[in-house]
Amino acid sequence: MKKHNFSAGPCILPPEVLLKASQAVVDLDNSGLSLIEISHRSKAFVDIMEKARALALELLGLEGKGYKALFLQGGASTQFLMVALNLLEKRAGYLNSGTWAAKSIKEAKIYDDIYEVASSKDANYNYIPKGYDIPSDYDYFHCTSNNTIFGTQMKAFPKCDIPLICDMSSDIFSRTLDFSQFDLIYAGAQKNMGPAGTTLVVIKEDVLGKVSRKIPSMMDYKVHLSKGSMFNTPPVFAVYTSMLTLEWLKNLGGIAAIEKENEKKARLMYSEIDLNPLFKGFATKEDRSEMNATFTLENENLKETFETMLKEAGINGLNGHRSVGGYRASMYNALPLDSVKVLVEVMSELESKA
Amino acid sequence: MKKHNFSAGPCILPPEVLLKASQAVVDLDNSGLSLIEISHRSKAFVDIMEKARALALELLGLEGKGYKALFLQGGASTQFLMVALNLLEKRAGYLNSGTWAAKSIKEAKIYDDIYEVASSKDANYNYIPKGYDIPSDYDYFHCTSNNTIFGTQMKAFPKCDIPLICDMSSDIFSRTLDFSQFDLIYAGAQKNMGPAGTTLVVIKEDVLGKVSRKIPSMMDYKVHLSKGSMFNTPPVFAVYTSMLTLEWLKNLGGIAAIEKENEKKARLMYSEIDLNPLFKGFATKEDRSEMNATFTLENENLKETFETMLKEAGINGLNGHRSVGGYRASMYNALPLDSVKVLVEVMSELESKA
Ligand SMILES: Cc1ncc(COP(=O)(O)O)c(C=O)c1O
Ligand SMILES: Cc1ncc(COP(=O)(O)O)c(C=O)c1O
Ligand SMILES: [Mg+2]
Ligand SMILES: [Mg+2]
Ligand SMILES: [Mg+2]
Ligand SMILES: [Mg+2]
């Protein structure tokens, strides 16, 4: 039985993408060679890389605006480090809105001063801090658009005169935004873009070259940019499958089209959480994430029944992260509305049983 | 037509591995979920990671000897950096035997003093330097077991009292060695182990913890070891496919069995290069690599004919690296002896035509 996959990441991808990626592992476009056996310097792979980079910019509306896209290795966690190495000279401002934000602060602190402009840690990160000031003499401001673990999402971004950096790992390509307000965006592929193993970095080139430290080659955005994202052997399968997913999104109508679907799924999910007396949402309502809905089951005695019902319905990956407990329904781009309907039915069936 | 794939990396993998990896992208072991859609914290994936780590140690004969295996991201190029960050306090010795060795030196120099114990750069790296001394008060000695671009291979390794570090990217799992002479071995997967996108690092744990600098989490071997190679989201497809390839090698009889095959392929290849008057080997005979045979066609006028014949025979990836020119036949573990036979036939057919 095909599952309803609510996993928080790695997570569901479009079935047609899985099929095409699977075929390419045996034979890429009837070339007689597997995708993973060819040289990354071959025309076939260079074309794939270039297409992936171009599609990322196109979908974000950043073509011809001074931005370049890179597909790097190391996960978003390596970006915590690369952002600081490439951009932090003296002091930077960070918004501490969740576990990943806190980790980005920890890594940057190795290199220089970090100022937490605001934090929601005291409330176990159940809301997005607002109303803070960002000093205009800082090197940059860093924030996390969607807090995967806690299920909160930034609905607006601060206007600021310094470079704006955003970790969009768990909501990139899910909603329309003016992406040109950001100077650097990064996102691990394994939510809305592809398999784990590559990280998209979109950089406005003019923010680079302003720090005095010597940057190791593999950590240097300029090095990767100068080599067309192929300074060393790229993670070919992850890049190819990301390219397929971006193509799928473009064919659907781009971010504006998927945003409508994502809104429908989130509305259905949160209305069940709110109306069903057995469940309670974790995140403050105004900051609720359209990607990850976090909620708890109020009556512990019903836990076993609920989880058996989930299993019988083929629902996978609903367990909450240990820092929040309860459940987390991750509703990434590729999750069909039908999967949310199945989950909501199970929740209301539990109510009728209770 | 299925090709004869002599690509230097990414390169040929066993057909049964490609098939199984391809199936897993659609459905992993009849779970109803794709390999690339499941949580890396799921039992299914944790089992895959643990199996890959255990197989690597088992095949190298390093079980129960104080070693641990990691599957990291970033390619071997990131290891140039991590080795220095984790082990270089004051001074290290490096053997400059090729382009990759030179790059490892360049990255390490950012952190501290590096002493090139010997170099073959003046002869365009066509041999392996020998007869050098390694000061016993250095932090470590670093060498490259196989120089992919130039087709040279170390047949012996220096006895030394300091930690011995080896980049085995292009010949790991290809020949029997006493692997316990090394304290740290690393290898990008994309030659003998799997697809690009993961790097195997095998570490004798007691060499760690001796430098004073603060190491960023993603660059810290201790952090990765403490998290079972899952500090952050691992590159699941690359790890799974590497696991399949290691399993394939174990079922064949391990390194000792494949070594015999590799010797047959290399013998056939080099005897054609030597006996055929049209071709000339690049590397000094005693240092010839069993993985990458580099050679030139002496008569430029025959180039077009030769390359047409190669194409007609379905031979792929034979072009030499630009720093050497000519041709490079990479004969990694998964390349069948038959492919070498086909290549050798083309070469001797050229001779009969000429
Ligand atoms: C918002 C956010 N940032 C960073 C990360 C870390 O990503 P990676 O595991 O690729 O290092 C995650 C992982 O889930 C995330 O959700
Ligand atoms: C011996 C050796 N070391 C290092 C590298 C660099 O590996 P990567 O591209 O994974 O960074 C290569 C690549 O071919 C290599 O052959
Ligand atoms: Mg701005
Ligand atoms: Mg409720
Ligand atoms: Mg030793
Ligand atoms: Mg000859």
PDB file of C-alpha atoms in Angstrom, chain B residues 117-317:
ATOM      1  CA  VAL B 117      58.491  15.910   2.346  1.00  0.00           C
ATOM      2  CA  ALA B 118      58.885  15.214  -1.362  1.00  0.00           C
ATOM      3  CA  SER B 119      57.304  16.114  -4.693  1.00  0.00           C
ATOM      4  CA  SER B 120      57.181  14.767  -8.230  1.00  0.00           C
ATOM      5  CA  LYS B 121      55.722  17.961  -9.600  1.00  0.00           C
ATOM      6  CA  ASP B 122      58.796  18.709 -11.734  1.00  0.00           C
ATOM      7  CA  ALA B 123      58.166  15.563 -13.779  1.00  0.00           C
ATOM      8  CA  ASN B 124      54.466  16.384 -14.182  1.00  0.00           C
ATOM      9  CA  TYR B 125      53.818  13.822 -11.442  1.00  0.00           C
ATOM     10  CA  ASN B 126      54.711  10.823 -13.582  1.00  0.00           C
ATOM     11  CA  TYR B 127      56.221   8.954 -10.612  1.00  0.00           C
ATOM     12  CA  ILE B 128      55.799   8.477  -6.869  1.00  0.00           C
ATOM     13  CA  PRO B 129      58.549  10.167  -4.802  1.00  0.00           C
ATOM     14  CA  LYS B 130      60.492   7.754  -2.593  1.00  0.00           C
ATOM     15  CA  GLY B 131      63.261   7.782  -0.007  1.00  0.00           C
ATOM     16  CA  TYR B 132      62.173  10.817   1.977  1.00  0.00           C
ATOM     17  CA  ASP B 133      62.270  11.298   5.742  1.00  0.00           C
ATOM     18  CA  ILE B 134      59.291  12.045   7.914  1.00  0.00           C
ATOM     19  CA  PRO B 135      60.203  13.972  11.072  1.00  0.00           C
ATOM     20  CA  SER B 136      58.823  12.145  14.074  1.00  0.00           C
ATOM     21  CA  ASP B 137      57.647  15.302  15.827  1.00  0.00           C
ATOM     22  CA  TYR B 138      55.132  16.253  13.161  1.00  0.00           C
ATOM     23  CA  ASP B 139      51.397  16.033  13.813  1.00  0.00           C
ATOM     24  CA  TYR B 140      50.820  13.621  10.944  1.00  0.00           C
ATOM     25  CA  PHE B 141      51.940  12.525   7.497  1.00  0.00           C
ATOM     26  CA  HIS B 142      49.497  12.746   4.572  1.00  0.00           C
ATOM     27  CA  CYS B 143      49.730  10.884   1.286  1.00  0.00           C
ATOM     28  CA  THR B 144      47.558   9.938  -1.698  1.00  0.00           C
ATOM     29  CA  SER B 145      47.501   6.225  -2.453  1.00  0.00           C
ATOM     30  CA  ASN B 146      46.473   6.580  -6.077  1.00  0.00           C
ATOM     31  CA  ASN B 147      46.902   9.632  -8.273  1.00  0.00           C
ATOM     32  CA  THR B 148      43.798   9.477 -10.432  1.00  0.00           C
ATOM     33  CA  ILE B 149      44.899  12.048 -12.968  1.00  0.00           C
ATOM     34  CA  PHE B 150      48.449  10.832 -13.570  1.00  0.00           C
ATOM     35  CA  GLY B 151      47.925   7.094 -13.169  1.00  0.00           C
ATOM     36  CA  THR B 152      50.487   6.479 -10.447  1.00  0.00           C
ATOM     37  CA  GLN B 153      49.939   4.422  -7.315  1.00  0.00           C
ATOM     38  CA  MET B 154      51.884   3.968  -4.097  1.00  0.00           C
ATOM     39  CA  LYS B 155      52.973   0.343  -3.821  1.00  0.00           C
ATOM     40  CA  ALA B 156      54.349   0.793  -0.306  1.00  0.00           C
ATOM     41  CA  PHE B 157      53.715   3.260   2.488  1.00  0.00           C
ATOM     42  CA  PRO B 158      56.309   4.765   4.783  1.00  0.00           C
ATOM     43  CA  LYS B 159      56.703   3.326   8.256  1.00  0.00           C
ATOM     44  CA  CYS B 160      56.171   6.239  10.557  1.00  0.00           C
ATOM     45  CA  ASP B 161      55.624   6.896  14.239  1.00  0.00           C
ATOM     46  CA  ILE B 162      53.230   9.743  13.658  1.00  0.00           C
ATOM     47  CA  PRO B 163      49.639   9.340  12.464  1.00  0.00           C
ATOM     48  CA  LEU B 164      49.489   8.230   8.826  1.00  0.00           C
ATOM     49  CA  ILE B 165      46.642   9.797   6.823  1.00  0.00           C
ATOM     50  CA  CYS B 166      45.759   8.609   3.342  1.00  0.00           C
ATOM     51  CA  ASP B 167      43.500   9.902   0.580  1.00  0.00           C
ATOM     52  CA  MET B 168      42.370   6.623  -1.007  1.00  0.00           C
ATOM     53  CA  SER B 169      39.638   8.167  -3.149  1.00  0.00           C
ATOM     54  CA  SER B 170      40.584   6.295  -6.289  1.00  0.00           C
ATOM     55  CA  ASP B 171      41.806   2.917  -5.102  1.00  0.00           C
ATOM     56  CA  ILE B 172      40.063   2.056  -1.867  1.00  0.00           C
ATOM     57  CA  PHE B 173      38.686  -1.518  -1.785  1.00  0.00           C
ATOM     58  CA  SER B 174      40.757  -2.411  -4.861  1.00  0.00           C
ATOM     59  CA  ARG B 175      43.775  -4.196  -3.323  1.00  0.00           C
ATOM     60  CA  THR B 176      44.762  -5.913  -0.103  1.00  0.00           C
ATOM     61  CA  LEU B 177      46.841  -3.764   2.236  1.00  0.00           C
ATOM     62  CA  ASP B 178      47.431  -3.729   5.948  1.00  0.00           C
ATOM     63  CA  PHE B 179      44.914  -0.965   6.494  1.00  0.00           C
ATOM     64  CA  SER B 180      45.784  -0.818  10.183  1.00  0.00           C
ATOM     65  CA  GLN B 181      48.977   1.044   9.270  1.00  0.00           C
ATOM     66  CA  PHE B 182      46.773   4.076   8.591  1.00  0.00           C
ATOM     67  CA  ASP B 183      45.223   6.245  11.269  1.00  0.00           C
ATOM     68  CA  LEU B 184      42.801   8.006   8.993  1.00  0.00           C
ATOM     69  CA  ILE B 185      41.666   6.986   5.514  1.00  0.00           C
ATOM     70  CA  TYR B 186      39.241   8.933   3.388  1.00  0.00           C
ATOM     71  CA  ALA B 187      37.719   8.340  -0.012  1.00  0.00           C
ATOM     72  CA  GLY B 188      35.058  10.024  -2.072  1.00  0.00           C
ATOM     73  CA  ALA B 189      32.519   7.310  -2.909  1.00  0.00           C
ATOM     74  CA  GLN B 190      32.413   7.952  -6.641  1.00  0.00           C
ATOM     75  CA  LYS B 191      35.058   5.463  -7.738  1.00  0.00           C
ATOM     76  CA  ASN B 192      34.975   2.040  -6.102  1.00  0.00           C
ATOM     77  CA  MET B 193      32.165   2.585  -3.643  1.00  0.00           C
ATOM     78  CA  GLY B 194      29.110   4.305  -5.018  1.00  0.00           C
ATOM     79  CA  PRO B 195      27.662   7.467  -6.484  1.00  0.00           C
ATOM     80  CA  ALA B 196      29.073  10.936  -5.890  1.00  0.00           C
ATOM     81  CA  GLY B 197      27.636  12.583  -2.813  1.00  0.00           C
ATOM     82  CA  THR B 198      29.217  10.826   0.123  1.00  0.00           C
ATOM     83  CA  THR B 199      32.761  10.349   1.401  1.00  0.00           C
ATOM     84  CA  LEU B 200      33.930   7.484   3.537  1.00  0.00           C
ATOM     85  CA  VAL B 201      36.161   8.448   6.450  1.00  0.00           C
ATOM     86  CA  VAL B 202      37.738   5.685   8.528  1.00  0.00           C
ATOM     87  CA  ILE B 203      39.320   6.965  11.729  1.00  0.00           C
ATOM     88  CA  LYS B 204      41.322   5.443  14.508  1.00  0.00           C
ATOM     89  CA  GLU B 205      39.592   7.279  17.293  1.00  0.00           C
ATOM     90  CA  ASP B 206      42.651   7.855  19.447  1.00  0.00           C
ATOM     91  CA  VAL B 207      44.175  10.354  16.982  1.00  0.00           C
ATOM     92  CA  LEU B 208      41.408  12.845  17.691  1.00  0.00           C
ATOM     93  CA  GLY B 209      41.105  15.498  20.374  1.00  0.00           C
ATOM     94  CA  LYS B 210      44.676  16.767  20.196  1.00  0.00           C
ATOM     95  CA  VAL B 211      44.293  20.204  18.636  1.00  0.00           C
ATOM     96  CA  SER B 212      43.491  23.387  20.504  1.00  0.00           C
ATOM     97  CA  ARG B 213      41.349  25.208  17.948  1.00  0.00           C
ATOM     98  CA  LYS B 214      37.565  25.324  18.111  1.00  0.00           C
ATOM     99  CA  ILE B 215      36.221  23.135  15.321  1.00  0.00           C
ATOM    100  CA  PRO B 216      32.850  23.954  13.693  1.00  0.00           C
ATOM    101  CA  SER B 217      30.372  21.123  14.285  1.00  0.00           C
ATOM    102  CA  MET B 218      30.055  20.016  10.665  1.00  0.00           C
ATOM    103  CA  MET B 219      33.868  19.896  10.362  1.00  0.00           C
ATOM    104  CA  ASP B 220      34.406  17.974  13.601  1.00  0.00           C
ATOM    105  CA  TYR B 221      34.987  14.207  13.307  1.00  0.00           C
ATOM    106  CA  LYS B 222      34.152  13.818  17.006  1.00  0.00           C
ATOM    107  CA  VAL B 223      30.749  15.387  16.520  1.00  0.00           C
ATOM    108  CA  HIS B 224      29.950  13.079  13.596  1.00  0.00           C
ATOM    109  CA  LEU B 225      31.247  10.039  15.508  1.00  0.00           C
ATOM    110  CA  SER B 226      29.166  10.888  18.559  1.00  0.00           C
ATOM    111  CA  LYS B 227      26.034  10.987  16.389  1.00  0.00           C
ATOM    112  CA  GLY B 228      26.641   7.738  14.496  1.00  0.00           C
ATOM    113  CA  SER B 229      27.342   9.608  11.252  1.00  0.00           C
ATOM    114  CA  MET B 230      23.944  11.314  11.522  1.00  0.00           C
ATOM    115  CA  PHE B 231      24.686  14.673  13.070  1.00  0.00           C
ATOM    116  CA  ASN B 232      22.581  16.153  10.306  1.00  0.00           C
ATOM    117  CA  THR B 233      20.586  14.679   7.428  1.00  0.00           C
ATOM    118  CA  PRO B 234      22.899  12.268   5.604  1.00  0.00           C
ATOM    119  CA  PRO B 235      22.907  11.866   1.803  1.00  0.00           C
ATOM    120  CA  VAL B 236      20.590   8.855   1.942  1.00  0.00           C
ATOM    121  CA  PHE B 237      20.759   7.733  -1.678  1.00  0.00           C
ATOM    122  CA  ALA B 238      24.561   7.866  -1.825  1.00  0.00           C
ATOM    123  CA  VAL B 239      24.900   5.993   1.472  1.00  0.00           C
ATOM    124  CA  TYR B 240      22.390   3.317   0.453  1.00  0.00           C
ATOM    125  CA  THR B 241      24.023   2.747  -2.934  1.00  0.00           C
ATOM    126  CA  SER B 242      27.462   2.593  -1.295  1.00  0.00           C
ATOM    127  CA  MET B 243      26.091   0.001   1.117  1.00  0.00           C
ATOM    128  CA  LEU B 244      24.841  -2.066  -1.856  1.00  0.00           C
ATOM    129  CA  THR B 245      28.253  -1.842  -3.540  1.00  0.00           C
ATOM    130  CA  LEU B 246      30.074  -2.913  -0.379  1.00  0.00           C
ATOM    131  CA  GLU B 247      27.641  -5.822  -0.046  1.00  0.00           C
ATOM    132  CA  TRP B 248      28.327  -6.779  -3.681  1.00  0.00           C
ATOM    133  CA  LEU B 249      32.072  -6.739  -2.976  1.00  0.00           C
ATOM    134  CA  LYS B 250      31.661  -8.848   0.148  1.00  0.00           C
ATOM    135  CA  ASN B 251      29.604 -11.403  -1.770  1.00  0.00           C
ATOM    136  CA  LEU B 252      32.307 -11.571  -4.453  1.00  0.00           C
ATOM    137  CA  GLY B 253      34.844 -12.551  -1.802  1.00  0.00           C
ATOM    138  CA  GLY B 254      35.990  -9.141  -0.602  1.00  0.00           C
ATOM    139  CA  ILE B 255      39.084  -7.163  -1.507  1.00  0.00           C
ATOM    140  CA  ALA B 256      41.277 -10.244  -2.027  1.00  0.00           C
ATOM    141  CA  ALA B 257      38.938 -11.511  -4.737  1.00  0.00           C
ATOM    142  CA  ILE B 258      38.553  -8.226  -6.577  1.00  0.00           C
ATOM    143  CA  GLU B 259      42.299  -7.613  -6.377  1.00  0.00           C
ATOM    144  CA  LYS B 260      42.875 -10.651  -8.612  1.00  0.00           C
ATOM    145  CA  GLU B 261      40.443  -9.275 -11.180  1.00  0.00           C
ATOM    146  CA  ASN B 262      42.020  -5.848 -11.012  1.00  0.00           C
ATOM    147  CA  GLU B 263      45.473  -7.348 -11.583  1.00  0.00           C
ATOM    148  CA  LYS B 264      44.230  -9.206 -14.673  1.00  0.00           C
ATOM    149  CA  LYS B 265      42.691  -6.060 -16.128  1.00  0.00           C
ATOM    150  CA  ALA B 266      45.786  -3.948 -15.449  1.00  0.00           C
ATOM    151  CA  ARG B 267      48.158  -6.581 -16.850  1.00  0.00           C
ATOM    152  CA  LEU B 268      46.180  -6.830 -20.080  1.00  0.00           C
ATOM    153  CA  MET B 269      45.953  -3.070 -20.425  1.00  0.00           C
ATOM    154  CA  TYR B 270      49.593  -2.274 -19.769  1.00  0.00           C
ATOM    155  CA  SER B 271      50.891  -5.092 -21.928  1.00  0.00           C
ATOM    156  CA  GLU B 272      48.965  -3.649 -24.871  1.00  0.00           C
ATOM    157  CA  ILE B 273      50.277  -0.160 -24.116  1.00  0.00           C
ATOM    158  CA  ASP B 274      53.838  -1.508 -23.991  1.00  0.00           C
ATOM    159  CA  LEU B 275      53.726  -3.902 -26.943  1.00  0.00           C
ATOM    160  CA  ASN B 276      51.720  -1.735 -29.297  1.00  0.00           C
ATOM    161  CA  PRO B 277      54.174   0.697 -30.940  1.00  0.00           C
ATOM    162  CA  LEU B 278      51.423   3.286 -31.443  1.00  0.00           C
ATOM    163  CA  PHE B 279      50.930   3.875 -27.726  1.00  0.00           C
ATOM    164  CA  LYS B 280      53.133   4.998 -24.900  1.00  0.00           C
ATOM    165  CA  GLY B 281      52.530   4.799 -21.154  1.00  0.00           C
ATOM    166  CA  PHE B 282      52.715   8.044 -19.189  1.00  0.00           C
ATOM    167  CA  ALA B 283      53.607   6.857 -15.680  1.00  0.00           C
ATOM    168  CA  THR B 284      56.950   5.346 -14.650  1.00  0.00           C
ATOM    169  CA  LYS B 285      56.516   1.583 -14.885  1.00  0.00           C
ATOM    170  CA  GLU B 286      57.151   0.711 -11.246  1.00  0.00           C
ATOM    171  CA  ASP B 287      54.552   3.236 -10.080  1.00  0.00           C
ATOM    172  CA  ARG B 288      51.812   2.394 -12.532  1.00  0.00           C
ATOM    173  CA  SER B 289      48.295   2.489 -11.146  1.00  0.00           C
ATOM    174  CA  GLU B 290      46.088  -0.579 -11.429  1.00  0.00           C
ATOM    175  CA  MET B 291      43.093   1.738 -11.422  1.00  0.00           C
ATOM    176  CA  ASN B 292      43.974   4.415 -13.986  1.00  0.00           C
ATOM    177  CA  ALA B 293      46.198   3.615 -16.948  1.00  0.00           C
ATOM    178  CA  THR B 294      47.417   6.807 -18.624  1.00  0.00           C
ATOM    179  CA  PHE B 295      48.847   6.657 -22.148  1.00  0.00           C
ATOM    180  CA  THR B 296      49.295   8.655 -25.313  1.00  0.00           C
ATOM    181  CA  LEU B 297      48.899   7.911 -28.975  1.00  0.00           C
ATOM    182  CA  GLU B 298      52.221   8.733 -30.544  1.00  0.00           C
ATOM    183  CA  ASN B 299      50.970   9.532 -34.040  1.00  0.00           C
ATOM    184  CA  GLU B 300      48.554  12.479 -33.902  1.00  0.00           C
ATOM    185  CA  ASN B 301      47.300  11.660 -37.409  1.00  0.00           C
ATOM    186  CA  LEU B 302      45.657   8.508 -36.097  1.00  0.00           C
ATOM    187  CA  LYS B 303      43.689  10.315 -33.397  1.00  0.00           C
ATOM    188  CA  GLU B 304      40.488  10.723 -35.363  1.00  0.00           C
ATOM    189  CA  THR B 305      40.498   7.125 -36.587  1.00  0.00           C
ATOM    190  CA  PHE B 306      41.164   5.829 -33.075  1.00  0.00           C
ATOM    191  CA  GLU B 307      38.413   7.890 -31.529  1.00  0.00           C
ATOM    192  CA  THR B 308      35.898   6.838 -34.161  1.00  0.00           C
ATOM    193  CA  MET B 309      36.815   3.211 -33.488  1.00  0.00           C
ATOM    194  CA  LEU B 310      36.408   3.742 -29.741  1.00  0.00           C
ATOM    195  CA  LYS B 311      32.992   5.227 -30.289  1.00  0.00           C
ATOM    196  CA  GLU B 312      31.916   2.376 -32.541  1.00  0.00           C
ATOM    197  CA  ALA B 313      33.028  -0.122 -29.915  1.00  0.00           C
ATOM    198  CA  GLY B 314      30.862   1.632 -27.300  1.00  0.00           C
ATOM    199  CA  ILE B 315      33.843   2.804 -25.266  1.00  0.00           C
ATOM    200  CA  ASN B 316      33.094   5.752 -22.992  1.00  0.00           C
ATOM    201  CA  GLY B 317      35.180   8.058 -20.788  1.00  0.00           C
TER     202      GLY B 317
END
